JSON list of C-alpha atoms in Angstrom, two decimals:
[
{"chain": "A", "resi": 5, "resn": "MET", "atom": "CA", "xyz": [0.00, 0.00, 0.00]},
{"chain": "A", "resi": 6, "resn": "THR", "atom": "CA", "xyz": [1.21, 3.46, -0.80]},
{"chain": "A", "resi": 7, "resn": "LEU", "atom": "CA", "xyz": [0.20, 6.23, 1.55]},
{"chain": "A", "resi": 8, "resn": "CYS", "atom": "CA", "xyz": [-0.73, 9.37, -0.33]},
{"chain": "A", "resi": 9, "resn": "VAL", "atom": "CA", "xyz": [-1.37, 12.63, 1.48]},
{"chain": "A", "resi": 10, "resn": "ALA", "atom": "CA", "xyz": [-2.92, 15.24, -0.76]},
{"chain": "A", "resi": 11, "resn": "ARG", "atom": "CA", "xyz": [-4.11, 18.78, -0.35]},
{"chain": "A", "resi": 12, "resn": "GLY", "atom": "CA", "xyz": [-7.79, 19.39, -0.94]},
{"chain": "A", "resi": 13, "resn": "TYR", "atom": "CA", "xyz": [-9.42, 21.13, -3.83]},
{"chain": "A", "resi": 14, "resn": "SER", "atom": "CA", "xyz": [-9.69, 24.88, -3.97]},
{"chain": "A", "resi": 15, "resn": "ARG", "atom": "CA", "xyz": [-12.20, 26.38, -6.40]},
{"chain": "A", "resi": 16, "resn": "GLY", "atom": "CA", "xyz": [-12.08, 23.23, -8.51]},
{"chain": "A", "resi": 17, "resn": "GLN", "atom": "CA", "xyz": [-8.27, 23.20, -8.69]},
{"chain": "A", "resi": 18, "resn": "ASP", "atom": "CA", "xyz": [-6.24, 20.24, -7.45]},
{"chain": "A", "resi": 19, "resn": "THR", "atom": "CA", "xyz": [-3.59, 21.72, -5.17]},
{"chain": "A", "resi": 20, "resn": "GLY", "atom": "CA", "xyz": [-1.36, 18.65, -5.40]},
{"chain": "A", "resi": 21, "resn": "LEU", "atom": "CA", "xyz": [0.20, 15.67, -3.73]},
{"chain": "A", "resi": 22, "resn": "ILE", "atom": "CA", "xyz": [2.06, 16.39, -0.48]},
{"chain": "A", "resi": 23, "resn": "HIS", "atom": "CA", "xyz": [3.56, 12.98, 0.33]},
{"chain": "A", "resi": 24, "resn": "SER", "atom": "CA", "xyz": [3.65, 9.39, -0.91]},
{"chain": "A", "resi": 25, "resn": "SER", "atom": "CA", "xyz": [5.29, 6.36, 0.78]},
{"chain": "A", "resi": 26, "resn": "GLN", "atom": "CA", "xyz": [5.03, 2.56, 0.90]},
{"chain": "A", "resi": 27, "resn": "VAL", "atom": "CA", "xyz": [3.54, 1.32, 4.21]},
{"chain": "A", "resi": 28, "resn": "HIS", "atom": "CA", "xyz": [2.63, -2.32, 3.35]},
{"chain": "A", "resi": 29, "resn": "THR", "atom": "CA", "xyz": [4.25, -4.78, 0.96]},
{"chain": "A", "resi": 30, "resn": "GLY", "atom": "CA", "xyz": [0.96, -6.41, 0.00]},
{"chain": "A", "resi": 31, "resn": "ALA", "atom": "CA", "xyz": [-2.74, -5.71, -0.03]},
{"chain": "A", "resi": 32, "resn": "VAL", "atom": "CA", "xyz": [-4.24, -3.50, 2.65]},
{"chain": "A", "resi": 33, "resn": "ASN", "atom": "CA", "xyz": [-7.22, -5.12, 4.35]},
{"chain": "A", "resi": 34, "resn": "CYS", "atom": "CA", "xyz": [-8.31, -2.35, 6.70]},
{"chain": "A", "resi": 35, "resn": "VAL", "atom": "CA", "xyz": [-7.79, 1.37, 7.27]},
{"chain": "A", "resi": 36, "resn": "GLU", "atom": "CA", "xyz": [-9.17, 2.71, 10.55]},
{"chain": "A", "resi": 37, "resn": "CYS", "atom": "CA", "xyz": [-9.17, 6.41, 11.40]},
{"chain": "A", "resi": 38, "resn": "HIS", "atom": "CA", "xyz": [-8.86, 7.25, 15.09]},
{"chain": "A", "resi": 39, "resn": "PRO", "atom": "CA", "xyz": [-12.26, 8.36, 16.48]},
{"chain": "A", "resi": 40, "resn": "SER", "atom": "CA", "xyz": [-10.93, 11.35, 18.44]},
{"chain": "A", "resi": 41, "resn": "MET", "atom": "CA", "xyz": [-7.46, 12.04, 16.99]},
{"chain": "A", "resi": 42, "resn": "PRO", "atom": "CA", "xyz": [-7.90, 12.63, 13.23]},
{"chain": "A", "resi": 43, "resn": "ASN", "atom": "CA", "xyz": [-4.13, 12.66, 12.66]},
{"chain": "A", "resi": 44, "resn": "LEU", "atom": "CA", "xyz": [-3.83, 8.92, 13.55]},
{"chain": "A", "resi": 45, "resn": "ILE", "atom": "CA", "xyz": [-4.62, 6.15, 11.07]},
{"chain": "A", "resi": 46, "resn": "ALA", "atom": "CA", "xyz": [-4.22, 2.40, 11.69]},
{"chain": "A", "resi": 47, "resn": "THR", "atom": "CA", "xyz": [-3.67, 0.07, 8.75]},
{"chain": "A", "resi": 48, "resn": "CYS", "atom": "CA", "xyz": [-3.31, -3.69, 8.51]},
{"chain": "A", "resi": 49, "resn": "GLY", "atom": "CA", "xyz": [-2.51, -5.92, 5.60]},
{"chain": "A", "resi": 50, "resn": "ALA", "atom": "CA", "xyz": [-1.66, -9.16, 3.89]},
{"chain": "A", "resi": 51, "resn": "ASP", "atom": "CA", "xyz": [1.98, -8.73, 4.91]},
{"chain": "A", "resi": 52, "resn": "GLY", "atom": "CA", "xyz": [1.05, -9.49, 8.56]},
{"chain": "A", "resi": 53, "resn": "GLU", "atom": "CA", "xyz": [1.78, -5.93, 9.64]},
{"chain": "A", "resi": 54, "resn": "VAL", "atom": "CA", "xyz": [-0.19, -3.45, 11.71]},
{"chain": "A", "resi": 55, "resn": "ASN", "atom": "CA", "xyz": [0.92, 0.15, 11.17]},
{"chain": "A", "resi": 56, "resn": "ILE", "atom": "CA", "xyz": [0.04, 3.42, 12.84]},
{"chain": "A", "resi": 57, "resn": "LEU", "atom": "CA", "xyz": [0.45, 6.57, 10.76]},
{"chain": "A", "resi": 58, "resn": "ASN", "atom": "CA", "xyz": [0.62, 10.02, 12.28]},
{"chain": "A", "resi": 59, "resn": "ILE", "atom": "CA", "xyz": [-0.19, 12.55, 9.57]},
{"chain": "A", "resi": 60, "resn": "ASP", "atom": "CA", "xyz": [0.19, 15.59, 11.85]},
{"chain": "A", "resi": 61, "resn": "LYS", "atom": "CA", "xyz": [2.96, 16.73, 9.49]},
{"chain": "A", "resi": 62, "resn": "PRO", "atom": "CA", "xyz": [1.51, 15.73, 6.11]},
{"chain": "A", "resi": 63, "resn": "GLY", "atom": "CA", "xyz": [4.79, 16.25, 4.25]},
{"chain": "A", "resi": 64, "resn": "THR", "atom": "CA", "xyz": [6.62, 13.84, 6.57]},
{"chain": "A", "resi": 65, "resn": "PRO", "atom": "CA", "xyz": [4.12, 11.47, 8.26]},
{"chain": "A", "resi": 66, "resn": "ASP", "atom": "CA", "xyz": [5.48, 9.23, 11.00]},
{"chain": "A", "resi": 67, "resn": "LEU", "atom": "CA", "xyz": [5.05, 5.45, 10.80]},
{"chain": "A", "resi": 68, "resn": "TYR", "atom": "CA", "xyz": [4.85, 3.44, 14.03]},
{"chain": "A", "resi": 69, "resn": "LYS", "atom": "CA", "xyz": [4.52, -0.24, 14.87]},
{"chain": "A", "resi": 70, "resn": "PRO", "atom": "CA", "xyz": [2.35, -1.19, 17.85]},
{"chain": "A", "resi": 71, "resn": "SER", "atom": "CA", "xyz": [5.20, -3.35, 19.23]},
{"chain": "A", "resi": 72, "resn": "ASN", "atom": "CA", "xyz": [8.64, -4.70, 18.36]},
{"chain": "A", "resi": 73, "resn": "THR", "atom": "CA", "xyz": [7.14, -8.20, 18.08]},
{"chain": "A", "resi": 74, "resn": "SER", "atom": "CA", "xyz": [3.88, -9.42, 16.59]},
{"chain": "A", "resi": 75, "resn": "LYS", "atom": "CA", "xyz": [1.62, -12.42, 17.12]},
{"chain": "A", "resi": 76, "resn": "HIS", "atom": "CA", "xyz": [0.49, -11.87, 13.53]},
{"chain": "A", "resi": 77, "resn": "ALA", "atom": "CA", "xyz": [3.85, -12.85, 11.98]},
{"chain": "A", "resi": 78, "resn": "GLY", "atom": "CA", "xyz": [3.28, -15.22, 9.08]},
{"chain": "A", "resi": 79, "resn": "SER", "atom": "CA", "xyz": [-0.44, -14.46, 8.84]},
{"chain": "A", "resi": 80, "resn": "GLU", "atom": "CA", "xyz": [-2.66, -11.93, 7.08]},
{"chain": "A", "resi": 81, "resn": "VAL", "atom": "CA", "xyz": [-4.08, -9.19, 9.32]},
{"chain": "A", "resi": 82, "resn": "LEU", "atom": "CA", "xyz": [-7.68, -8.71, 8.19]},
{"chain": "A", "resi": 83, "resn": "CYS", "atom": "CA", "xyz": [-9.08, -6.01, 10.46]},
{"chain": "A", "resi": 84, "resn": "CYS", "atom": "CA", "xyz": [-8.33, -3.54, 13.21]},
{"chain": "A", "resi": 85, "resn": "ALA", "atom": "CA", "xyz": [-10.33, -1.23, 15.47]},
{"chain": "A", "resi": 86, "resn": "TRP", "atom": "CA", "xyz": [-9.52, 1.64, 17.80]},
{"chain": "A", "resi": 87, "resn": "ASN", "atom": "CA", "xyz": [-11.05, 1.55, 21.26]},
{"chain": "A", "resi": 88, "resn": "ARG", "atom": "CA", "xyz": [-13.84, 4.15, 21.18]},
{"chain": "A", "resi": 89, "resn": "LYS", "atom": "CA", "xyz": [-13.75, 4.88, 24.92]},
{"chain": "A", "resi": 90, "resn": "ALA", "atom": "CA", "xyz": [-12.41, 8.41, 25.54]},
{"chain": "A", "resi": 91, "resn": "THR", "atom": "CA", "xyz": [-10.37, 7.19, 28.50]},
{"chain": "A", "resi": 92, "resn": "LEU", "atom": "CA", "xyz": [-8.60, 4.50, 26.40]},
{"chain": "A", "resi": 93, "resn": "PRO", "atom": "CA", "xyz": [-7.65, 6.22, 23.11]},
{"chain": "A", "resi": 94, "resn": "TRP", "atom": "CA", "xyz": [-4.28, 4.42, 22.86]},
{"chain": "A", "resi": 95, "resn": "ILE", "atom": "CA", "xyz": [-5.79, 0.90, 22.69]},
{"chain": "A", "resi": 96, "resn": "LEU", "atom": "CA", "xyz": [-6.03, -0.85, 19.30]},
{"chain": "A", "resi": 97, "resn": "CYS", "atom": "CA", "xyz": [-7.19, -4.35, 18.40]},
{"chain": "A", "resi": 98, "resn": "SER", "atom": "CA", "xyz": [-6.26, -6.41, 15.33]},
{"chain": "A", "resi": 99, "resn": "CYS", "atom": "CA", "xyz": [-7.35, -9.83, 14.00]},
{"chain": "A", "resi": 100, "resn": "SER", "atom": "CA", "xyz": [-5.78, -12.21, 11.51]},
{"chain": "A", "resi": 101, "resn": "ASN", "atom": "CA", "xyz": [-6.79, -14.98, 9.13]},
{"chain": "A", "resi": 102, "resn": "THR", "atom": "CA", "xyz": [-5.45, -17.56, 11.61]},
{"chain": "A", "resi": 103, "resn": "GLY", "atom": "CA", "xyz": [-8.05, -16.47, 14.18]},
{"chain": "A", "resi": 104, "resn": "THR", "atom": "CA", "xyz": [-5.54, -14.58, 16.33]},
{"chain": "A", "resi": 105, "resn": "THR", "atom": "CA", "xyz": [-6.80, -11.42, 18.00]},
{"chain": "A", "resi": 106, "resn": "VAL", "atom": "CA", "xyz": [-4.31, -9.01, 19.58]},
{"chain": "A", "resi": 107, "resn": "VAL", "atom": "CA", "xyz": [-5.07, -6.02, 21.81]},
{"chain": "A", "resi": 108, "resn": "TRP", "atom": "CA", "xyz": [-2.27, -3.44, 21.63]},
{"chain": "A", "resi": 109, "resn": "ASP", "atom": "CA", "xyz": [-1.37, -0.73, 24.14]},
{"chain": "A", "resi": 110, "resn": "LEU", "atom": "CA", "xyz": [0.24, 1.92, 21.95]},
{"chain": "A", "resi": 111, "resn": "LYS", "atom": "CA", "xyz": [1.20, 4.05, 24.93]},
{"chain": "A", "resi": 112, "resn": "GLN", "atom": "CA", "xyz": [3.39, 1.26, 26.32]},
{"chain": "A", "resi": 113, "resn": "LYS", "atom": "CA", "xyz": [4.18, -0.06, 22.81]},
{"chain": "A", "resi": 114, "resn": "LYS", "atom": "CA", "xyz": [3.30, -3.63, 23.69]},
{"chain": "A", "resi": 115, "resn": "GLU", "atom": "CA", "xyz": [0.71, -6.37, 23.35]},
{"chain": "A", "resi": 116, "resn": "VAL", "atom": "CA", "xyz": [-1.78, -6.41, 26.23]},
{"chain": "A", "resi": 117, "resn": "VAL", "atom": "CA", "xyz": [-3.44, -9.72, 25.44]},
{"chain": "A", "resi": 118, "resn": "SER", "atom": "CA", "xyz": [-3.86, -12.10, 22.52]},
{"chain": "A", "resi": 119, "resn": "PHE", "atom": "CA", "xyz": [-6.13, -15.08, 21.97]},
{"chain": "A", "resi": 120, "resn": "GLN", "atom": "CA", "xyz": [-7.18, -17.36, 19.15]},
{"chain": "A", "resi": 121, "resn": "ASP", "atom": "CA", "xyz": [-9.48, -20.17, 18.18]},
{"chain": "A", "resi": 122, "resn": "PRO", "atom": "CA", "xyz": [-7.73, -23.28, 19.63]},
{"chain": "A", "resi": 123, "resn": "ALA", "atom": "CA", "xyz": [-8.86, -25.38, 16.66]},
{"chain": "A", "resi": 124, "resn": "ASN", "atom": "CA", "xyz": [-7.56, -22.70, 14.28]},
{"chain": "A", "resi": 125, "resn": "ARG", "atom": "CA", "xyz": [-10.86, -22.82, 12.32]},
{"chain": "A", "resi": 126, "resn": "ALA", "atom": "CA", "xyz": [-12.19, -19.29, 12.80]},
{"chain": "A", "resi": 127, "resn": "ARG", "atom": "CA", "xyz": [-11.03, -16.67, 10.35]},
{"chain": "A", "resi": 128, "resn": "CYS", "atom": "CA", "xyz": [-11.85, -13.29, 11.86]},
{"chain": "A", "resi": 129, "resn": "SER", "atom": "CA", "xyz": [-13.58, -11.00, 9.37]},
{"chain": "A", "resi": 130, "resn": "SER", "atom": "CA", "xyz": [-14.26, -7.99, 11.62]},
{"chain": "A", "resi": 131, "resn": "VAL", "atom": "CA", "xyz": [-13.78, -6.74, 15.14]},
{"chain": "A", "resi": 132, "resn": "ALA", "atom": "CA", "xyz": [-15.49, -4.01, 17.17]},
{"chain": "A", "resi": 133, "resn": "TRP", "atom": "CA", "xyz": [-15.34, -2.71, 20.72]},
{"chain": "A", "resi": 134, "resn": "ASN", "atom": "CA", "xyz": [-18.44, -3.01, 22.86]},
{"chain": "A", "resi": 135, "resn": "PRO", "atom": "CA", "xyz": [-19.75, 0.59, 23.24]},
{"chain": "A", "resi": 136, "resn": "GLU", "atom": "CA", "xyz": [-21.15, -0.19, 26.70]},
{"chain": "A", "resi": 137, "resn": "VAL", "atom": "CA", "xyz": [-18.15, -2.08, 28.14]},
{"chain": "A", "resi": 138, "resn": "SER", "atom": "CA", "xyz": [-14.87, -0.62, 26.90]},
{"chain": "A", "resi": 139, "resn": "THR", "atom": "CA", "xyz": [-12.85, -3.77, 27.61]},
{"chain": "A", "resi": 140, "resn": "GLN", "atom": "CA", "xyz": [-15.04, -6.18, 25.61]},
{"chain": "A", "resi": 141, "resn": "LEU", "atom": "CA", "xyz": [-14.63, -7.10, 21.96]},
{"chain": "A", "resi": 142, "resn": "ASP", "atom": "CA", "xyz": [-17.06, -8.52, 19.43]},
{"chain": "A", "resi": 143, "resn": "ARG", "atom": "CA", "xyz": [-15.45, -10.58, 16.68]},
{"chain": "A", "resi": 144, "resn": "LYS", "atom": "CA", "xyz": [-17.23, -11.81, 13.59]},
{"chain": "A", "resi": 145, "resn": "SER", "atom": "CA", "xyz": [-15.78, -15.02, 12.26]},
{"chain": "A", "resi": 146, "resn": "VAL", "atom": "CA", "xyz": [-16.08, -17.00, 9.07]},
{"chain": "A", "resi": 147, "resn": "VAL", "atom": "CA", "xyz": [-15.73, -20.73, 9.79]}
]
C-alpha cells in the first residue's frame, strides 16, 4: 500500500500531492481512522503488519509499529479497530486470518493480550469494541 497525502481542492483546482510512501508490501485489508485524533490512522494488511500513521505533518508522516514483536507474523491481518472509549484512546485491536486477536497498548508499545481459536478454524472477518463495556470485543468469524 502506498500512503498518499494530498491537499484538498480549492475552487475546482487540485492543489497537489504532499507525500507518498510505501507502508505495506501487500494488499491493505483495513484502514481505521482514530475516532478522536484525526491525525492517527491504523492500517493492517496481507503482509502481517499493523501500522500506525501520524499525519500531523503531512509532508513527513510518522510510521509506528504497535510493538517490536507481533503475534500476527506469518499471517494476514484482516481487520483492526480503535477503542472508542475516551479514557482508552491508545488501545487498538487487530485480527488475523489464523483467528488470532491481539489487543495493543500503543502508549506502552506492547501487546496487552492475545487469543485465538484453539482449533484454528475461525477466520476473523471484523472486530469491534463493545460501546457499553470498553474492555469487551465482538469478533465476527467465518468458519
